[in-house]
Structures are given as structure tokens and as C-alpha cells.
CSV table of C-alpha atoms in Angstrom, one decimal:
chain,number,residue,atom,x,y,z
A,585,UNK,CA,-15.2,-15.6,3.0
A,586,UNK,CA,-13.8,-12.5,1.5
A,587,UNK,CA,-10.8,-11.0,3.5
A,588,UNK,CA,-8.8,-7.9,3.1
A,589,UNK,CA,-5.5,-7.7,5.0
A,590,UNK,CA,-3.6,-4.4,5.4
A,591,UNK,CA,0.1,-4.9,5.9
A,592,UNK,CA,2.2,-7.4,3.8
A,593,UNK,CA,4.9,-7.9,6.4
A,594,UNK,CA,5.7,-11.3,7.8
A,595,UNK,CA,2.5,-11.6,9.8
A,596,UNK,CA,0.1,-10.3,7.2
A,597,UNK,CA,1.7,-12.5,4.5
A,598,UNK,CA,1.3,-15.6,6.6
A,599,UNK,CA,-2.3,-14.9,7.4
A,600,UNK,CA,-3.0,-14.3,3.7
A,601,UNK,CA,-1.4,-17.6,2.8
A,602,UNK,CA,-3.4,-19.6,5.4
A,603,UNK,CA,-6.7,-17.9,4.5
A,604,UNK,CA,-6.0,-18.4,0.8
A,605,UNK,CA,-5.1,-22.1,1.4
A,606,UNK,CA,-8.5,-22.5,3.1
A,607,UNK,CA,-10.1,-21.3,-0.2
A,608,UNK,CA,-11.0,-17.8,0.9
A,609,UNK,CA,-10.9,-14.8,-1.4
A,610,UNK,CA,-8.0,-12.7,-0.1
A,611,UNK,CA,-6.7,-9.2,-0.9
A,612,UNK,CA,-3.4,-8.1,0.6
A,613,UNK,CA,-2.6,-4.4,0.7
A,614,UNK,CA,0.8,-2.7,1.4
A,615,UNK,CA,2.1,0.8,1.0
A,616,UNK,CA,5.5,-0.5,-0.1
A,617,UNK,CA,5.5,-1.1,-3.8
A,618,UNK,CA,8.7,-3.0,-3.5
A,619,UNK,CA,7.2,-5.5,-1.1
A,620,UNK,CA,4.2,-6.0,-3.4
A,621,UNK,CA,6.6,-6.7,-6.3
A,622,UNK,CA,8.4,-9.2,-4.2
A,623,UNK,CA,5.2,-11.1,-3.4
A,624,UNK,CA,3.8,-11.1,-6.9
A,625,UNK,CA,3.7,-14.6,-8.3
A,626,UNK,CA,4.3,-16.1,-4.9
A,627,UNK,CA,0.9,-15.8,-3.3
A,628,UNK,CA,-2.5,-16.9,-4.6
A,629,UNK,CA,-4.1,-13.6,-3.4
A,630,UNK,CA,-4.9,-10.2,-5.0
A,631,UNK,CA,-2.1,-7.7,-4.2
A,632,UNK,CA,-2.8,-4.0,-4.0
A,633,UNK,CA,-0.2,-1.3,-3.5
A,634,UNK,CA,-1.2,1.8,-1.5
A,635,UNK,CA,-2.0,3.3,1.9
A,636,UNK,CA,-4.8,1.4,3.6
A,637,UNK,CA,-5.4,4.4,5.8
A,638,UNK,CA,-6.9,6.2,2.8
A,639,UNK,CA,-10.6,5.5,2.2
A,640,UNK,CA,-10.2,5.6,-1.5
A,641,UNK,CA,-7.6,2.8,-1.4
A,642,UNK,CA,-9.8,0.6,0.9
A,643,UNK,CA,-12.7,1.1,-1.5
A,644,UNK,CA,-10.5,0.2,-4.5
A,645,UNK,CA,-9.3,-2.9,-2.6
A,646,UNK,CA,-13.0,-4.0,-2.1
A,647,UNK,CA,-13.8,-3.0,1.4
A,648,UNK,CA,-17.5,-2.5,0.5
A,649,UNK,CA,-17.9,-6.2,-0.1
A,650,UNK,CA,-15.4,-7.6,2.4
A,651,UNK,CA,-16.4,-10.0,5.2
A,652,UNK,CA,-13.2,-9.5,7.2
A,653,UNK,CA,-10.6,-6.8,7.5
A,654,UNK,CA,-7.4,-7.5,9.3
A,655,UNK,CA,-5.2,-4.5,10.1
A,656,UNK,CA,-1.7,-6.1,10.4
A,657,UNK,CA,0.7,-3.3,9.8
A,658,UNK,CA,3.6,-2.6,12.2
A,659,UNK,CA,2.1,0.7,13.3
A,660,UNK,CA,-0.6,0.7,15.9
A,661,UNK,CA,-1.9,4.2,14.8
A,662,UNK,CA,-2.3,2.9,11.3
A,663,UNK,CA,-4.1,-0.2,12.5
A,664,UNK,CA,-6.6,1.8,14.5
A,665,UNK,CA,-7.3,4.2,11.5
A,666,UNK,CA,-7.8,1.2,9.2
A,667,UNK,CA,-10.1,-0.5,11.7
A,668,UNK,CA,-12.2,2.6,12.2
A,669,UNK,CA,-12.6,3.2,8.5
A,670,UNK,CA,-13.4,-0.5,7.8
A,671,UNK,CA,-16.2,-0.5,10.4
A,672,UNK,CA,-17.6,3.0,10.3
A,673,UNK,CA,-17.3,3.9,6.6
A,674,UNK,CA,-17.5,0.5,5.0
A,675,UNK,CA,-19.5,-1.5,7.6
A,676,UNK,CA,-17.2,-4.5,7.4
A,677,UNK,CA,-18.9,-7.3,9.5
A,678,UNK,CA,-15.7,-8.3,11.3
A,679,UNK,CA,-12.5,-6.2,11.9
A,680,UNK,CA,-9.4,-7.5,13.6
A,681,UNK,CA,-6.3,-5.4,14.4
A,682,UNK,CA,-2.7,-6.3,15.3
A,683,UNK,CA,-1.5,-4.8,18.5
A,684,UNK,CA,2.2,-4.1,18.3
A,685,UNK,CA,2.7,-2.3,21.6
A,686,UNK,CA,0.9,-4.1,24.5
A,687,UNK,CA,0.6,-0.7,26.2
A,688,UNK,CA,-1.8,0.3,23.5
A,689,UNK,CA,-4.1,-2.7,23.9
A,690,UNK,CA,-6.8,-0.6,25.7
A,691,UNK,CA,-7.3,1.4,22.6
A,692,UNK,CA,-8.2,-1.5,20.4
A,693,UNK,CA,-12.0,-1.9,21.1
A,694,UNK,CA,-15.4,-1.1,19.6
A,695,UNK,CA,-14.8,2.6,19.8
A,696,UNK,CA,-12.2,2.2,17.0
A,697,UNK,CA,-14.2,-0.4,15.2
A,698,UNK,CA,-12.1,-3.3,16.4
A,699,UNK,CA,-13.9,-6.6,17.0
A,700,UNK,CA,-10.8,-8.6,17.8
A,701,UNK,CA,-7.5,-7.2,19.1
A,702,UNK,CA,-4.7,-9.7,18.3
A,703,UNK,CA,-1.3,-9.4,19.9
A,704,UNK,CA,1.6,-9.7,17.4
A,705,UNK,CA,3.2,-12.4,19.6
A,706,UNK,CA,0.2,-14.6,19.5
A,707,UNK,CA,0.8,-18.0,17.7
A,708,UNK,CA,-0.3,-17.9,14.1
A,709,UNK,CA,-3.0,-20.5,14.4
A,710,UNK,CA,-4.6,-18.9,17.5
A,711,UNK,CA,-4.3,-15.4,15.8
A,712,UNK,CA,-6.2,-16.6,12.7
A,713,UNK,CA,-8.9,-18.2,14.8
A,714,UNK,CA,-9.3,-15.1,16.9
A,715,UNK,CA,-9.2,-12.7,13.9
A,716,UNK,CA,-11.8,-14.7,11.8
A,717,UNK,CA,-14.0,-15.5,14.7
A,718,UNK,CA,-14.7,-18.8,13.0
A,719,UNK,CA,-12.9,-21.6,14.8
A,720,UNK,CA,-15.2,-24.1,13.1
A,721,UNK,CA,-13.7,-23.0,9.7
A,722,UNK,CA,-10.1,-22.4,10.5
A,723,UNK,CA,-9.5,-24.2,13.9
A,724,UNK,CA,-6.0,-25.4,13.8
A,725,UNK,CA,-6.0,-24.4,10.2
A,726,UNK,CA,-8.3,-27.4,9.6
A,727,UNK,CA,-9.6,-27.4,6.1
A,728,UNK,CA,-12.6,-29.7,6.9
A,729,UNK,CA,-14.4,-29.3,3.7
A,730,UNK,CA,-11.3,-30.5,1.8
A,731,UNK,CA,-10.7,-33.3,4.3
A,732,UNK,CA,-7.2,-32.1,5.0
A,733,UNK,CA,-5.2,-30.2,7.6
A,734,UNK,CA,-2.7,-27.4,7.1
A,735,UNK,CA,-0.2,-27.7,9.9
A,736,UNK,CA,2.4,-25.1,10.8
A,737,UNK,CA,5.9,-26.1,12.1
A,738,UNK,CA,9.0,-24.1,12.7
A,739,UNK,CA,12.7,-25.0,12.4
A,740,UNK,CA,14.9,-24.1,15.4
A,741,UNK,CA,18.7,-24.5,15.8
A,742,UNK,CA,17.8,-27.7,17.8
A,743,UNK,CA,15.6,-29.2,15.0
A,744,UNK,CA,17.1,-32.3,13.4
A,745,UNK,CA,15.8,-31.0,10.1
A,746,UNK,CA,18.0,-27.9,10.3
A,747,UNK,CA,20.6,-28.0,7.6
A,748,UNK,CA,18.9,-30.8,5.7
A,749,UNK,CA,17.2,-30.5,2.3
A,750,UNK,CA,13.5,-31.1,1.8
A,751,UNK,CA,14.4,-34.2,-0.2
A,752,UNK,CA,16.0,-35.6,2.9
A,753,UNK,CA,12.9,-35.2,5.1
A,754,UNK,CA,10.5,-38.2,5.3
A,755,UNK,CA,7.0,-37.0,5.8
A,756,UNK,CA,4.0,-39.1,7.0
A,757,UNK,CA,2.0,-40.7,4.2
A,758,UNK,CA,-0.5,-38.3,2.5
A,759,UNK,CA,1.5,-35.2,3.5
A,760,UNK,CA,3.1,-32.5,1.3
A,761,UNK,CA,4.9,-29.3,2.1
A,762,UNK,CA,2.8,-26.4,0.8
A,763,UNK,CA,5.4,-23.6,1.3
A,764,UNK,CA,8.6,-22.7,3.2
A,765,UNK,CA,8.4,-19.2,4.8
A,766,UNK,CA,11.9,-17.6,5.2
A,767,UNK,CA,12.3,-14.1,6.6
A,768,UNK,CA,8.6,-13.5,5.8
A,769,UNK,CA,9.0,-14.5,2.2
A,770,UNK,CA,7.2,-17.6,0.9
A,771,UNK,CA,9.3,-19.9,-1.3
A,772,UNK,CA,8.5,-22.8,-3.6
A,773,UNK,CA,9.3,-26.0,-1.6
A,774,UNK,CA,11.6,-27.6,-4.2
A,775,UNK,CA,13.5,-30.8,-3.0
A,776,UNK,CA,16.7,-28.8,-3.1
A,777,UNK,CA,15.6,-26.2,-0.5
A,778,UNK,CA,17.9,-26.6,2.6
A,779,UNK,CA,16.1,-25.8,5.8
A,780,UNK,CA,17.5,-23.1,8.1
A,781,UNK,CA,16.7,-22.1,11.7
A,782,UNK,CA,13.9,-19.6,11.6
A,783,UNK,CA,12.1,-21.3,8.6
A,784,UNK,CA,8.4,-21.9,9.0
A,785,UNK,CA,6.6,-24.6,7.0
A,786,UNK,CA,3.0,-25.1,6.1
A,787,UNK,CA,2.4,-28.8,5.6
A,788,UNK,CA,-0.8,-30.1,4.0
A,789,UNK,CA,-2.0,-33.6,5.2
A,790,UNK,CA,-5.2,-35.6,5.0
A,791,UNK,CA,-4.1,-38.3,7.5
A,792,UNK,CA,-1.2,-37.3,9.7
A,793,UNK,CA,-1.6,-35.7,13.1
A,794,UNK,CA,0.0,-32.4,14.1
A,795,UNK,CA,2.4,-34.4,16.4
A,796,UNK,CA,3.5,-36.7,13.5
A,797,UNK,CA,4.3,-33.6,11.3
A,798,UNK,CA,6.3,-32.0,14.1
A,799,UNK,CA,8.2,-35.2,14.7
A,800,UNK,CA,9.4,-35.3,11.1
A,801,UNK,CA,11.2,-32.0,11.6
A,802,UNK,CA,12.0,-31.7,15.3
């Protein structure tokens, strides 16, 4: 699947990471050139700097040949404009849009080209399933073709892993940490990384259950 995500904030970046991990062709767009520079070299996706509300930018980013557009900016008006352009001008088969203000939910429908309206507070796994409309492909971030799962877990102040380094964490057999997301920024999971409350981890495993992964950190 070819996906274009507008908005490289925490949510857009996480979605891009998961879709890329599932071997999709992902392009991530953001108007902030500083944010794009921060992500360069950290994500296995194509990064494009510019305003996704501009048709020329969407065309440059590949909207004509994209299977999925996700408007994930922090501005509802921008997300509606991006969705409308994606559906009406570029005929993108599936368009999903983040709803930042619940009072605006009624706007996010087919009139604006939105196939799936996704509340910003929705859990990441559920959000990706809803946005892609393909639970057989991304259900619970399950990479069925590769025979592995990508499982998300978060560190809270109560987590026993809080304050410990990755080297001190014992994972179930056949499991590895793919990335640690801290303040929206993916980091290389070196053994010296010390986990903090608020950290989110993506763990790849071909044998362990979601409960076993959570138990290693919680």
C-alpha cells in the first residue's frame, strides 16, 4: 500500500512508523522544515517539506498514485482541506482525517472527502485500523506476511521499567525493541537508553503475546 500522511507531529510520525514497519510505501509531509530535518535519518519513509493544503505540494508528494491519505495535522480546518483535495482532485481511494476538536466531528464526512474520521484520542492501534480500513493487514499491527507482530506498549510512572535501561529489560524470546518514541521523536533503541514515563515502545516479536510484552515493562 502507498500512503501519504500530512502532519509530522507525534501522531503522524507514529502512524508513519507503523505503516512503514508493515512494509508499506509511506510519505510524510509537514510544513515545518525544522521538523522534517529532525526526522531525517530516523524514519524509513519519504519526507516532504511543504503545505499539504496546496494542490501542487500534494501532487509533488505523490497524491495521484496514493492508496491512502491521512490528514493528521493539529488543525481541523487544514485536515478538512487536505481530505477534500485528496478525494476530489486526486481521487485517492481512501482518506482518513484526524479530528482534534470533538465538536467538529460532524464536518468530517463524505462531503469533505473523508472516509474515516479518527479522534486524536483514539488508541494508536485502533486508529491505524480505522484509517486504513484494512484490519486484516494491520489488525493489532500484526505483520502476518512476515510472521511477526509489532506491539505497542507505554511507560507510565508506575511501570517497573521506568528508570531502567533497555539492557536491564528481559524480553520474551524472539522479541526485539524496534524503536523508543520520546516526545514524538523516534530514537534508536540502544542498550544504554534509560526509559522514562511517557515513552512509547514498538516491540517486534514472532512468538510472544501482547500480554507477555506488556508484562516485561509494566
